[in-house]
mmCIF file with all atom_site columns, C-alpha atoms in Angstrom:
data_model
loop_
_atom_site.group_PDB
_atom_site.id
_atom_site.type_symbol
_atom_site.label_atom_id
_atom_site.label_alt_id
_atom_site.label_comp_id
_atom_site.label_asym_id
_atom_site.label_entity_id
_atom_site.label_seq_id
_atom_site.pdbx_PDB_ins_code
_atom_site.Cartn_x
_atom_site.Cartn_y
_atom_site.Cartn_z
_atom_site.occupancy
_atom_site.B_iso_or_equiv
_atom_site.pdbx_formal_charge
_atom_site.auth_seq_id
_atom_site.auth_comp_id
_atom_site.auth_asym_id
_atom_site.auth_atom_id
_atom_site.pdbx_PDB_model_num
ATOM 1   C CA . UNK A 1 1   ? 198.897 -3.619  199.110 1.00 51.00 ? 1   UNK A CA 1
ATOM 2   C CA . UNK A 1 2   ? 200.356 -0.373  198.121 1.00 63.00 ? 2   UNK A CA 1
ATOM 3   C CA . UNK A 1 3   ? 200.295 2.612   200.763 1.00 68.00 ? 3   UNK A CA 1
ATOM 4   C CA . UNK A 1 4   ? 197.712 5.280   199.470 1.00 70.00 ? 4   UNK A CA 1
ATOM 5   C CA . UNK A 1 5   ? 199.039 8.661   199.471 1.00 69.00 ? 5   UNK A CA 1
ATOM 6   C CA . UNK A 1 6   ? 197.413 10.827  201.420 1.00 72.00 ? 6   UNK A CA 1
ATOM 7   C CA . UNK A 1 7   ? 199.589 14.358  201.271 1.00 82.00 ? 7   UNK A CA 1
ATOM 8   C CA . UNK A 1 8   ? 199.656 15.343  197.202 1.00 86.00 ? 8   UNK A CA 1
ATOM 9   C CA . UNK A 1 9   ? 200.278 18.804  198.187 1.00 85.00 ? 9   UNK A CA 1
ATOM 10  C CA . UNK A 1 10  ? 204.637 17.940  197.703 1.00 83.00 ? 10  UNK A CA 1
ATOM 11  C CA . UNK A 1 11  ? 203.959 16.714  194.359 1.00 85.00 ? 11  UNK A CA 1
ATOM 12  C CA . UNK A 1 12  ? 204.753 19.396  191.717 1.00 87.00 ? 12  UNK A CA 1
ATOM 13  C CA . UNK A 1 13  ? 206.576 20.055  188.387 1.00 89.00 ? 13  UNK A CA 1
ATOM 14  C CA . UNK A 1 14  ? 208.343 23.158  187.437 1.00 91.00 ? 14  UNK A CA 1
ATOM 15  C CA . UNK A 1 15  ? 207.460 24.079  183.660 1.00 93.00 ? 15  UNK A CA 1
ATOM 16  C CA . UNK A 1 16  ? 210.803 25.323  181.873 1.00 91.00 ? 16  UNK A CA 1
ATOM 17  C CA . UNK A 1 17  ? 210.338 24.099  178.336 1.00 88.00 ? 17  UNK A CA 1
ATOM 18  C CA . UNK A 1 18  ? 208.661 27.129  176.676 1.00 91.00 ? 18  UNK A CA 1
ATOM 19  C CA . UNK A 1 19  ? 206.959 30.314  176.089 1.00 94.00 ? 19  UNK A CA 1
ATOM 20  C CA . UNK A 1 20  ? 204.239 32.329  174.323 1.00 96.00 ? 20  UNK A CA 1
ATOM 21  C CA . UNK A 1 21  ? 204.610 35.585  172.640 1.00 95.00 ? 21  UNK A CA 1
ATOM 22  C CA . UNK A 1 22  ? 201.612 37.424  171.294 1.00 96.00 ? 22  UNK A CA 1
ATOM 23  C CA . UNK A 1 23  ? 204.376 38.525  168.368 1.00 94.00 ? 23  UNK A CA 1
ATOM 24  C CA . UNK A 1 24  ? 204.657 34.788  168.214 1.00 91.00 ? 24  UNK A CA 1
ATOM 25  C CA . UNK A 1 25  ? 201.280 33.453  167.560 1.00 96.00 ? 25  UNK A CA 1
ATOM 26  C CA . UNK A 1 26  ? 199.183 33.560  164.327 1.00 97.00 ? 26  UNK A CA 1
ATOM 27  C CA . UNK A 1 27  ? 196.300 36.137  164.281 1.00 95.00 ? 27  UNK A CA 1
ATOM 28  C CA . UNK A 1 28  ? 194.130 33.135  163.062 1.00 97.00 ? 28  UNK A CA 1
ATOM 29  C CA . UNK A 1 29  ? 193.437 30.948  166.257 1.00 98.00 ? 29  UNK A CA 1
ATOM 30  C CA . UNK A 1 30  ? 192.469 27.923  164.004 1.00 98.00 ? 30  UNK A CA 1
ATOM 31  C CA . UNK A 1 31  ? 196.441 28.012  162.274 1.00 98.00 ? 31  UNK A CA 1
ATOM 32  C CA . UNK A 1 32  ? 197.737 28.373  165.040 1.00 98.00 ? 32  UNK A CA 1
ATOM 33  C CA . UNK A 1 33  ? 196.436 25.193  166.586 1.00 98.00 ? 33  UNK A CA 1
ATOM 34  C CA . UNK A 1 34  ? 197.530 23.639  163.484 1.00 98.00 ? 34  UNK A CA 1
ATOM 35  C CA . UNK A 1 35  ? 200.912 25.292  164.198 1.00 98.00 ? 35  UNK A CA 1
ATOM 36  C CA . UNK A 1 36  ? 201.245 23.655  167.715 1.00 98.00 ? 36  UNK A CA 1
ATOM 37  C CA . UNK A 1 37  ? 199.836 20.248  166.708 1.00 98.00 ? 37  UNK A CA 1
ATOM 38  C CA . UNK A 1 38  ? 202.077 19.793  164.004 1.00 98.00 ? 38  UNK A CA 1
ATOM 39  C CA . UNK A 1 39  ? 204.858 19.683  166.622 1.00 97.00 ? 39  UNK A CA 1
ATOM 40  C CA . UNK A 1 40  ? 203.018 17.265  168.556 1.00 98.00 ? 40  UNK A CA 1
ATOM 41  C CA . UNK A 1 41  ? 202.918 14.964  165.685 1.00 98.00 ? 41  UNK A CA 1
ATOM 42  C CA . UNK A 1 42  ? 206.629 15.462  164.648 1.00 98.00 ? 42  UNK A CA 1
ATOM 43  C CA . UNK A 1 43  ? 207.246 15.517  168.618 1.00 97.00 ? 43  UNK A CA 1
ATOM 44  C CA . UNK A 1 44  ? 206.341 11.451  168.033 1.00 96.00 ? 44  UNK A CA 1
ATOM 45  C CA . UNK A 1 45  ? 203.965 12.109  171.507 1.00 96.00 ? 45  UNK A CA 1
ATOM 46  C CA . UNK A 1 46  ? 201.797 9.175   172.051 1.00 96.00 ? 46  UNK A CA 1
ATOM 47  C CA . UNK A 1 47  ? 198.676 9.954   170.431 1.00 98.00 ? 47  UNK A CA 1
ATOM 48  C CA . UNK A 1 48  ? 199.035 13.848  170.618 1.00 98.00 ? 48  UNK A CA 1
ATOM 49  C CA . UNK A 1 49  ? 194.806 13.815  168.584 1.00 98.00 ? 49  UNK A CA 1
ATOM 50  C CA . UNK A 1 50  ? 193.612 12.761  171.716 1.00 98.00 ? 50  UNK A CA 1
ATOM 51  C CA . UNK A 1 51  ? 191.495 15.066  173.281 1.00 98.00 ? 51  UNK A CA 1
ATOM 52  C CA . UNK A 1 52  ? 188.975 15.504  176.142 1.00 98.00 ? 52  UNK A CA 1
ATOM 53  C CA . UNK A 1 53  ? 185.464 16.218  175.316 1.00 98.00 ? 53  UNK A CA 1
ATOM 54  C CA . UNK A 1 54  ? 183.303 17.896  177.759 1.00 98.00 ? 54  UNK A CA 1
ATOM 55  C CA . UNK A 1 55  ? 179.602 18.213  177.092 1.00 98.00 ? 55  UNK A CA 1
ATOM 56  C CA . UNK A 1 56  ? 176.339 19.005  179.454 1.00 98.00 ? 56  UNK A CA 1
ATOM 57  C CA . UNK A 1 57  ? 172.300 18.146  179.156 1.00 97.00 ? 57  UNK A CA 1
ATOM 58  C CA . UNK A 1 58  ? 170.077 20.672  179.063 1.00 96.00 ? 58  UNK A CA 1
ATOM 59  C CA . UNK A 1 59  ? 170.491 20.485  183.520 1.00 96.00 ? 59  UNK A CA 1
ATOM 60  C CA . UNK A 1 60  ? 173.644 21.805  183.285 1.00 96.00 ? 60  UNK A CA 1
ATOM 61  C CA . UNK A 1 61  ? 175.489 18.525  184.182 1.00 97.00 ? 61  UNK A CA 1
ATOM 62  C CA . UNK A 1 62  ? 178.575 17.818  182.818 1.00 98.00 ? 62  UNK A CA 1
ATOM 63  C CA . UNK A 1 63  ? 180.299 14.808  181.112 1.00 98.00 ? 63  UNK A CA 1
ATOM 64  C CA . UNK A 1 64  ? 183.842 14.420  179.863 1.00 98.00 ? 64  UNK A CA 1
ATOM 65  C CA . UNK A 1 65  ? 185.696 11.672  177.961 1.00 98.00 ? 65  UNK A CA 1
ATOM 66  C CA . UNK A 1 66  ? 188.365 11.434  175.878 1.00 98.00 ? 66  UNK A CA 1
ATOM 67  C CA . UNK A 1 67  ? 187.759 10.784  172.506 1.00 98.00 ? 67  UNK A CA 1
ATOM 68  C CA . UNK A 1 68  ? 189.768 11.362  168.797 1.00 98.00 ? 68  UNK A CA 1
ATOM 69  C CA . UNK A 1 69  ? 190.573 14.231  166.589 1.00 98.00 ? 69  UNK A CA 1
ATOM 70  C CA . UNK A 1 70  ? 189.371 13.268  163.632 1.00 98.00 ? 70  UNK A CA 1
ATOM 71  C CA . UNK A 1 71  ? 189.094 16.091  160.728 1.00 97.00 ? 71  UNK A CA 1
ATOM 72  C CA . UNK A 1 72  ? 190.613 19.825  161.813 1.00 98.00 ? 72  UNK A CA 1
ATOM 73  C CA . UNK A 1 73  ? 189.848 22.555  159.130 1.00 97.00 ? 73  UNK A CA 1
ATOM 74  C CA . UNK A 1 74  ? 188.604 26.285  159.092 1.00 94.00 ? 74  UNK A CA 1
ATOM 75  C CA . UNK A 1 75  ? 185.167 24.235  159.651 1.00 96.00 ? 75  UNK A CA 1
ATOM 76  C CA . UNK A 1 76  ? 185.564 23.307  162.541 1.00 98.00 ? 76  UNK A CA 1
ATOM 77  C CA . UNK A 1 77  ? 186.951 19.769  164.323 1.00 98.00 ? 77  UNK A CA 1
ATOM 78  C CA . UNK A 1 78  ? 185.701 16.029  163.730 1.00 98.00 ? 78  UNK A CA 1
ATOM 79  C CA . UNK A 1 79  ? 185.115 13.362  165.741 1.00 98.00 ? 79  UNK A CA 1
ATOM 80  C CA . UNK A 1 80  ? 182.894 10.165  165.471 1.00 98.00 ? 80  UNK A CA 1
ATOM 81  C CA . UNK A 1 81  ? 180.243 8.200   168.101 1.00 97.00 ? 81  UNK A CA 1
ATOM 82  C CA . UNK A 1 82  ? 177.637 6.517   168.376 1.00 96.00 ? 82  UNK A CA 1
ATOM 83  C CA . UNK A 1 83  ? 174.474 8.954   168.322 1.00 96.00 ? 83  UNK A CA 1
ATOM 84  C CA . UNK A 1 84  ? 172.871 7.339   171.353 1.00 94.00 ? 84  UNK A CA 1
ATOM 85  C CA . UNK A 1 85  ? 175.764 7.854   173.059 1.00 95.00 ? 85  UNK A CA 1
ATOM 86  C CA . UNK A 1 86  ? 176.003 10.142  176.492 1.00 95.00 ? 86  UNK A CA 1
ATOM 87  C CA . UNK A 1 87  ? 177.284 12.851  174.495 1.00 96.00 ? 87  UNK A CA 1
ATOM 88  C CA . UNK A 1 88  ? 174.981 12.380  171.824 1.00 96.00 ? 88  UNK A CA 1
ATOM 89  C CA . UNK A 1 89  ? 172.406 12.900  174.289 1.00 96.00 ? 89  UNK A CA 1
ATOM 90  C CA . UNK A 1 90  ? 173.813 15.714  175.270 1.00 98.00 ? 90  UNK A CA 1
ATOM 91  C CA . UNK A 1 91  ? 174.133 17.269  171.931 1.00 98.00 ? 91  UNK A CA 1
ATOM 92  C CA . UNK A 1 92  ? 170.909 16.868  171.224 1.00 98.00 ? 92  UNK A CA 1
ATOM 93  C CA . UNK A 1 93  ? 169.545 18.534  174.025 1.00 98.00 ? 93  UNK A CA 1
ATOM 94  C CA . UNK A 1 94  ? 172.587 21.226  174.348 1.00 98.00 ? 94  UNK A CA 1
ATOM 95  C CA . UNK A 1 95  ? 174.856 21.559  171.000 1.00 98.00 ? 95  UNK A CA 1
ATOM 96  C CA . UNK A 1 96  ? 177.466 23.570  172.876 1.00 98.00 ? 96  UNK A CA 1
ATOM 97  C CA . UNK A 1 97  ? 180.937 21.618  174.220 1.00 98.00 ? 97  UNK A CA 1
ATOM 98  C CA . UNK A 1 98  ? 184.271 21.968  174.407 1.00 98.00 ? 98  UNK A CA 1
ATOM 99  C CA . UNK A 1 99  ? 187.583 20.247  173.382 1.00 99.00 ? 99  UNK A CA 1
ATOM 100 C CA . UNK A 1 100 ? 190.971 19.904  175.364 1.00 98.00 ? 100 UNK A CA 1
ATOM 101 C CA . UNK A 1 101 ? 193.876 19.430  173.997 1.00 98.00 ? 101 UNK A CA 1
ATOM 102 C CA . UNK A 1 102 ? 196.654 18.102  176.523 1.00 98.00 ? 102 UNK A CA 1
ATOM 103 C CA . UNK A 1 103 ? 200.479 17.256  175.587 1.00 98.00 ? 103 UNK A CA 1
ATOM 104 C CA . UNK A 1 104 ? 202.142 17.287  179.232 1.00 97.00 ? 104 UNK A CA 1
ATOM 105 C CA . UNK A 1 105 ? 205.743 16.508  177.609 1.00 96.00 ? 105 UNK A CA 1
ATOM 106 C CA . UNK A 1 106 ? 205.681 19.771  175.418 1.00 97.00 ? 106 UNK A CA 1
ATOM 107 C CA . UNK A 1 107 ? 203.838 21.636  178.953 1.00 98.00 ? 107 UNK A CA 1
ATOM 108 C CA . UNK A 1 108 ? 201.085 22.881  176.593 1.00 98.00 ? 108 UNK A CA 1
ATOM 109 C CA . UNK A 1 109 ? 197.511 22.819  176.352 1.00 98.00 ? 109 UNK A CA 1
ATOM 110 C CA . UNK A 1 110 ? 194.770 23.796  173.684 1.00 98.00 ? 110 UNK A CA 1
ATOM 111 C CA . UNK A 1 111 ? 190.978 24.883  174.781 1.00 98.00 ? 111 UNK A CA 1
ATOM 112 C CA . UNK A 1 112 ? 188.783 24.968  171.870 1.00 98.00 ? 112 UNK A CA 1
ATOM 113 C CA . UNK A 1 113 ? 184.740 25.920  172.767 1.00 98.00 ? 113 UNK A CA 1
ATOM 114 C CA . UNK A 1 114 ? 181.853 26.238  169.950 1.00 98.00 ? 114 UNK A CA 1
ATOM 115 C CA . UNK A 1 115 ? 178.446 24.384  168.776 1.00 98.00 ? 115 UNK A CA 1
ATOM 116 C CA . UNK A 1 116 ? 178.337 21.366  167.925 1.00 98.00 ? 116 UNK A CA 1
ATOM 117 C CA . UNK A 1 117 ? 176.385 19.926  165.186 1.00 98.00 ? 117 UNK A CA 1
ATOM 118 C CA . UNK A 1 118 ? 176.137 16.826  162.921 1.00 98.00 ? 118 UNK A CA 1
ATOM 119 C CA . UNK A 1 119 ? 177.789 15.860  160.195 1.00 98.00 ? 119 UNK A CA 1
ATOM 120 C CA . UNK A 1 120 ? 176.788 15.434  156.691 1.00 97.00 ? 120 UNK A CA 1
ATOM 121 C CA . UNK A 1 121 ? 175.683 11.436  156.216 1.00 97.00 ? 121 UNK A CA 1
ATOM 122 C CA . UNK A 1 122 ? 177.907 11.316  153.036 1.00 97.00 ? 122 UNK A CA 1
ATOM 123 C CA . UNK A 1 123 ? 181.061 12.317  154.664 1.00 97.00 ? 123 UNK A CA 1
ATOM 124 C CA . UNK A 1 124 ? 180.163 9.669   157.730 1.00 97.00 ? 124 UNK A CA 1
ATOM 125 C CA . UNK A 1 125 ? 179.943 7.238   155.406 1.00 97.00 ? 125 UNK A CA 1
ATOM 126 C CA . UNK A 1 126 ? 183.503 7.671   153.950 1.00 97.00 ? 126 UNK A CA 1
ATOM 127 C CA . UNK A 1 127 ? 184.849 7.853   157.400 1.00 96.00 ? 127 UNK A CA 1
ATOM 128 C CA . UNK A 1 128 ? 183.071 4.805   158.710 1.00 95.00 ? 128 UNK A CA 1
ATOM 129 C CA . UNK A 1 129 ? 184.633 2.245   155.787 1.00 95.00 ? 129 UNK A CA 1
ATOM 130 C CA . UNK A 1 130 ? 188.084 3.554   156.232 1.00 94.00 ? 130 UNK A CA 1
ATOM 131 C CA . UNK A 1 131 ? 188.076 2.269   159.410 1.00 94.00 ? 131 UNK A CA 1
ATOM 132 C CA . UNK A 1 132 ? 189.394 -1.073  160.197 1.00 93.00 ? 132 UNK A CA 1
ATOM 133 C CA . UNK A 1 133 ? 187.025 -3.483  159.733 1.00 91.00 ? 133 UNK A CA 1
ATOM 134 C CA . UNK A 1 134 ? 186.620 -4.661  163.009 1.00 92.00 ? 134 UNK A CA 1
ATOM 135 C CA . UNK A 1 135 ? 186.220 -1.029  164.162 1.00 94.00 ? 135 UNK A CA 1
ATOM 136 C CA . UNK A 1 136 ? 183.294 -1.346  161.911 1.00 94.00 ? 136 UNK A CA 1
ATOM 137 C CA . UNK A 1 137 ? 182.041 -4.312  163.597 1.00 94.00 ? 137 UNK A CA 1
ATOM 138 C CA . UNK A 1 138 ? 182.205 -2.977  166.939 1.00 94.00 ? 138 UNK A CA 1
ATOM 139 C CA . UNK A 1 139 ? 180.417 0.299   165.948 1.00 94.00 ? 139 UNK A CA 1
ATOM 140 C CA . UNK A 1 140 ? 177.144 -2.510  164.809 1.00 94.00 ? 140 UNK A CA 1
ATOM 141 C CA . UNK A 1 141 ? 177.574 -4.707  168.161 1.00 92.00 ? 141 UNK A CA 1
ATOM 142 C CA . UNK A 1 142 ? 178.146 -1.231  170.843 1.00 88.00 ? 142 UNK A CA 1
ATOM 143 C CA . UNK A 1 143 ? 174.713 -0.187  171.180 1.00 82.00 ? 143 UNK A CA 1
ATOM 144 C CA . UNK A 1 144 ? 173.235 1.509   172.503 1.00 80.00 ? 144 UNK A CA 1
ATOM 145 C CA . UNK A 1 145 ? 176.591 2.874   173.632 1.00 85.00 ? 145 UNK A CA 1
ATOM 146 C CA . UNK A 1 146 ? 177.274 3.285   177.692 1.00 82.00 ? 146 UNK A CA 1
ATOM 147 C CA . UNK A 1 147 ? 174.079 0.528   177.849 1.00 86.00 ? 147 UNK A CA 1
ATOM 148 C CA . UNK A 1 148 ? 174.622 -2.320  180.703 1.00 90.00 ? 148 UNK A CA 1
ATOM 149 C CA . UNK A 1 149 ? 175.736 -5.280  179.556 1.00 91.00 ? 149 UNK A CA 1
ATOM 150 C CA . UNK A 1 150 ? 175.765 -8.717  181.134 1.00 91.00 ? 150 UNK A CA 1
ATOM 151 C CA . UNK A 1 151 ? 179.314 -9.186  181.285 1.00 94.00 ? 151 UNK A CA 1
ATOM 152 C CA . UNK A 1 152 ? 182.730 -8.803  178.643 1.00 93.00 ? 152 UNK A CA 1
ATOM 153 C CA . UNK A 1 153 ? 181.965 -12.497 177.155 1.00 94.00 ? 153 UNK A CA 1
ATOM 154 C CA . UNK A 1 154 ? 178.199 -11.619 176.245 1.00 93.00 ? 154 UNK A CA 1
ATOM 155 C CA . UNK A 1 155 ? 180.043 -8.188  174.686 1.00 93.00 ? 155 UNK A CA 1
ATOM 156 C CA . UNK A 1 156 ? 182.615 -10.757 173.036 1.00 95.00 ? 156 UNK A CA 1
ATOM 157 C CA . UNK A 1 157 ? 180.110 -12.986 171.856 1.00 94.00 ? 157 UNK A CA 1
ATOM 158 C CA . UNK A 1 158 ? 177.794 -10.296 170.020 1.00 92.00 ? 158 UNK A CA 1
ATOM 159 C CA . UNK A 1 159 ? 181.310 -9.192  168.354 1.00 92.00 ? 159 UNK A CA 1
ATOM 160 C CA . UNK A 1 160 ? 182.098 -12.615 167.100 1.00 92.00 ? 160 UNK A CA 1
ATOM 161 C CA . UNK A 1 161 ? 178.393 -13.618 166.048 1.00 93.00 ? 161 UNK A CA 1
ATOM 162 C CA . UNK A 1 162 ? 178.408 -10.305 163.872 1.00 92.00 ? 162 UNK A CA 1
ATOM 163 C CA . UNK A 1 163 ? 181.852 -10.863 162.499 1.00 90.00 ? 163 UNK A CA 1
ATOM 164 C CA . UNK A 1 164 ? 180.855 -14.515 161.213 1.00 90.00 ? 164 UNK A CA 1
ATOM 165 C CA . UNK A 1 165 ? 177.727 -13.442 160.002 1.00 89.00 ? 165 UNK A CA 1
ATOM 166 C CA . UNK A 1 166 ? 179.457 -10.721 157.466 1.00 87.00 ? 166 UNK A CA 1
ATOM 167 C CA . UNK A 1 167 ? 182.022 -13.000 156.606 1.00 82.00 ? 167 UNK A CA 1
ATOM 168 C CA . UNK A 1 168 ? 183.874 -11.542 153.726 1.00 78.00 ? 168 UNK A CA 1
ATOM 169 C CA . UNK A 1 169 ? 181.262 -9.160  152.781 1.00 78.00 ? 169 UNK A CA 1
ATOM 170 C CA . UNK A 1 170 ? 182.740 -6.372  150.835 1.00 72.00 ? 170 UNK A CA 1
ATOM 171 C CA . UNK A 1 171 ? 181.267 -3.881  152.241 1.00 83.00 ? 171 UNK A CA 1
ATOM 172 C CA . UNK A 1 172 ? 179.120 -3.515  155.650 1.00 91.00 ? 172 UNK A CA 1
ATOM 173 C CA . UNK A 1 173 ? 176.775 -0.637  155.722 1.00 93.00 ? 173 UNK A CA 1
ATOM 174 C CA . UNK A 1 174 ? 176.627 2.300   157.908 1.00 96.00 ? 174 UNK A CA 1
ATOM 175 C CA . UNK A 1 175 ? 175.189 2.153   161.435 1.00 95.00 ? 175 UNK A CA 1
ATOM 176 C CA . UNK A 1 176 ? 172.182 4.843   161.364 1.00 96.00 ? 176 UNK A CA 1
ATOM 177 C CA . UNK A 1 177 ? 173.410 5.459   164.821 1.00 96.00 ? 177 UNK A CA 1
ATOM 178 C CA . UNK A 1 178 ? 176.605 5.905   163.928 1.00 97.00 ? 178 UNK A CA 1
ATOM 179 C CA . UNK A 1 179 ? 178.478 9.473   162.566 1.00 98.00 ? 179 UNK A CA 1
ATOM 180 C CA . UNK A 1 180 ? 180.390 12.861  162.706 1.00 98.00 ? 180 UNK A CA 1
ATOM 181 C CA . UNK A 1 181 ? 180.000 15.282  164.766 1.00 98.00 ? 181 UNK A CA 1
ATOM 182 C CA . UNK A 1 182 ? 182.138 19.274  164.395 1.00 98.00 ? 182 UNK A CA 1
ATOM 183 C CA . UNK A 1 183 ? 182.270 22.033  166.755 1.00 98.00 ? 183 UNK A CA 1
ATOM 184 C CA . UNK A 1 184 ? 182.232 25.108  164.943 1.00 98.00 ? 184 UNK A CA 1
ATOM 185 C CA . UNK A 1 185 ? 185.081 27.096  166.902 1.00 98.00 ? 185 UNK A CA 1
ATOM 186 C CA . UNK A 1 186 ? 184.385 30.719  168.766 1.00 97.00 ? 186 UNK A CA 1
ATOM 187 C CA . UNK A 1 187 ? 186.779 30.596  171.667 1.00 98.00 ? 187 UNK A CA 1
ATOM 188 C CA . UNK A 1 188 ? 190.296 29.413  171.434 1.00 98.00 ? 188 UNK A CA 1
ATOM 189 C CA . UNK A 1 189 ? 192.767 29.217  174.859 1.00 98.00 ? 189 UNK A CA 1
ATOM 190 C CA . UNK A 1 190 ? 196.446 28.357  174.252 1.00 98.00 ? 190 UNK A CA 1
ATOM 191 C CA . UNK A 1 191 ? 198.456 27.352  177.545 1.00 98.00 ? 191 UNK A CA 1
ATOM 192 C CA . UNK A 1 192 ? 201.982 27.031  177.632 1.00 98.00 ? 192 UNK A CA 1
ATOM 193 C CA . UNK A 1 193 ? 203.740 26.263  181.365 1.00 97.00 ? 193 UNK A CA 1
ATOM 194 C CA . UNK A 1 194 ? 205.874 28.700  182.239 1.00 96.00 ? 194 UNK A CA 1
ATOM 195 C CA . UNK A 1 195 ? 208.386 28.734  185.518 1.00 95.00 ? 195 UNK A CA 1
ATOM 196 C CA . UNK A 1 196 ? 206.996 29.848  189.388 1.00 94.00 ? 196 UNK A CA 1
ATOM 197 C CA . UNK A 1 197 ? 203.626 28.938  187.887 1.00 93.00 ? 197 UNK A CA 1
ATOM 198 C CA . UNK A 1 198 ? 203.789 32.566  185.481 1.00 95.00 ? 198 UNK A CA 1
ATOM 199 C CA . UNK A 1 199 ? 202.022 30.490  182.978 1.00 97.00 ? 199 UNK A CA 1
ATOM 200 C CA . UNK A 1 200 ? 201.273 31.873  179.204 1.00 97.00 ? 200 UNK A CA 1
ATOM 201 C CA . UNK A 1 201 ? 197.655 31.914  178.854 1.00 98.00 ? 201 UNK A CA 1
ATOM 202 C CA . UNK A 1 202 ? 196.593 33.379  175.363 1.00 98.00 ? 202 UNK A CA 1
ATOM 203 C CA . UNK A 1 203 ? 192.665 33.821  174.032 1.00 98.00 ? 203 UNK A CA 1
ATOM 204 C CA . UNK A 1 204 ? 191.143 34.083  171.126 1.00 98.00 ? 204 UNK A CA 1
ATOM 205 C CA . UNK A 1 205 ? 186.926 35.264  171.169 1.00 97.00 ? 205 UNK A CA 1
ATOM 206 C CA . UNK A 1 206 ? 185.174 36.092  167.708 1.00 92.00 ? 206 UNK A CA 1
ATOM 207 C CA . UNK A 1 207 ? 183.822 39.582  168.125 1.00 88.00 ? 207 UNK A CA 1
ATOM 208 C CA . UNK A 1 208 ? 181.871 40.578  164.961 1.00 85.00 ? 208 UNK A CA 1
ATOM 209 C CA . UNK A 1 209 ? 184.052 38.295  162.762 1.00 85.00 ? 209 UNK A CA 1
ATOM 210 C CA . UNK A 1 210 ? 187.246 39.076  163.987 1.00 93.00 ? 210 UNK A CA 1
ATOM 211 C CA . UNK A 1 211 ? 189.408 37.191  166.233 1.00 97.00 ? 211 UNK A CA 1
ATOM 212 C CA . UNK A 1 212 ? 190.453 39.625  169.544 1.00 97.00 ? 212 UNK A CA 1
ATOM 213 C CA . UNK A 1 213 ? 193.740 38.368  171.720 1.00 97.00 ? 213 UNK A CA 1
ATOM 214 C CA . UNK A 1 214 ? 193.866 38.660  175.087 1.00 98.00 ? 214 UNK A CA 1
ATOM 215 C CA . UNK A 1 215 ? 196.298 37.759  177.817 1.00 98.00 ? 215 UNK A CA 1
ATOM 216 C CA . UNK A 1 216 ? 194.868 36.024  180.859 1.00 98.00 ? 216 UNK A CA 1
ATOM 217 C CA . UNK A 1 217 ? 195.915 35.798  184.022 1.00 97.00 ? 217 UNK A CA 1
ATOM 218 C CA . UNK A 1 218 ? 197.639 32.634  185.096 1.00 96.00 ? 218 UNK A CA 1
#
């Protein structure tokens, strides 16, 4: 058996890769995201639309996970779940959340913080059959979605007695519990690790339809 650690406090990286500028950045927050995830992609990072999702129920307690990046536009940024999930819980009883963005090899980070609401059905829909179709499958057989299960072979089981019973069915239809969810953007944080922990910490707020900058402490 491995020796635990028990003293992290050595353990520590010095960030020399980069900086931010205010001269640098885009006065629209939502281009400049695109600006920095773009070199994530061509950066080849292993899936660099990962991102952390942190939502709360109407208590105040929180829950994060890491789900996908699955539509960015001016309208705000996409991902999928089952609506019985935990966070679809939480939506439903608090619609505001926030996204992280993490890409340790370029030492930068992305906070993004809005409302949350639903997608339309149509554009679920189109999502859900591009999807592989097993991914299909598994959206059916997960529910409802953090639930207890026996153990992974009854979870195998409902997968394979699902996928035999559609066969080669063209199409399989939409979960009802199944869909899009966007959070509408109105606070933007862009972190880039600087040396002697100086780190560039950039914010965007919408104040009366305008986007104000600010510089925050490290």
């Amino acid at each position: 058996m491995n020796d635990v650690i028990k003293d992290l406090s050595e353990l520590r990286l010095s960030y020399e890769q980069g900086e931010l500028h205010e001269s640098q950045i885009s006065h629209d927050p939502h281009l400049q995201f695109l600006n920095w995830f773009n070199h994530a992609l061509a950066a080849n990072l292993h899936e660099p639309y990962a991102m952390s999702l942190a939502t709360a129920n109407r208590l105040g307690r929180p829950h994060v996970r890491t789900v996908l990046l699955r539509g960015a536009t001016e309208n705000g940024y996409d991902f999928y779940t089952n609506y019985d999930s935990q966070k679809g819980l939480d939506l439903a009883e608090n619609p505001y959340a926030e996204l992280l963005f993490y890409w340790p090899s370029l030492e930068r980070q992305v906070r993004i913080s809005g409302k949350v609401t639903k997608i339309s059905e149509q554009e679920s829909t189109d999502y859900y059959h591009k999807r592989p179709r097993d991914s299909q499958i598994a959206a059916h057989i997960s529910t409802p979605q953090s639930g207890v299960i026996a153990d992974r072979e009854a979870l195998q089981s409902r997968f394979e007695d699902l996928q035999q019973q559609v066969g080669d069915q063209e199409e399989l239809a939409k979960p009802v519990f199944w869909g899009g969810y966007r959070l509408e953007a109105d606070y933007y944080e862009f972190w880039q690790g600087r040396p002697n922990r100086l780190h560039d910490r950039l914010s965007y707020e919408r104040t009366d339809q305008v986007w104000v900058v600010q510089r925050l402490m490290p």
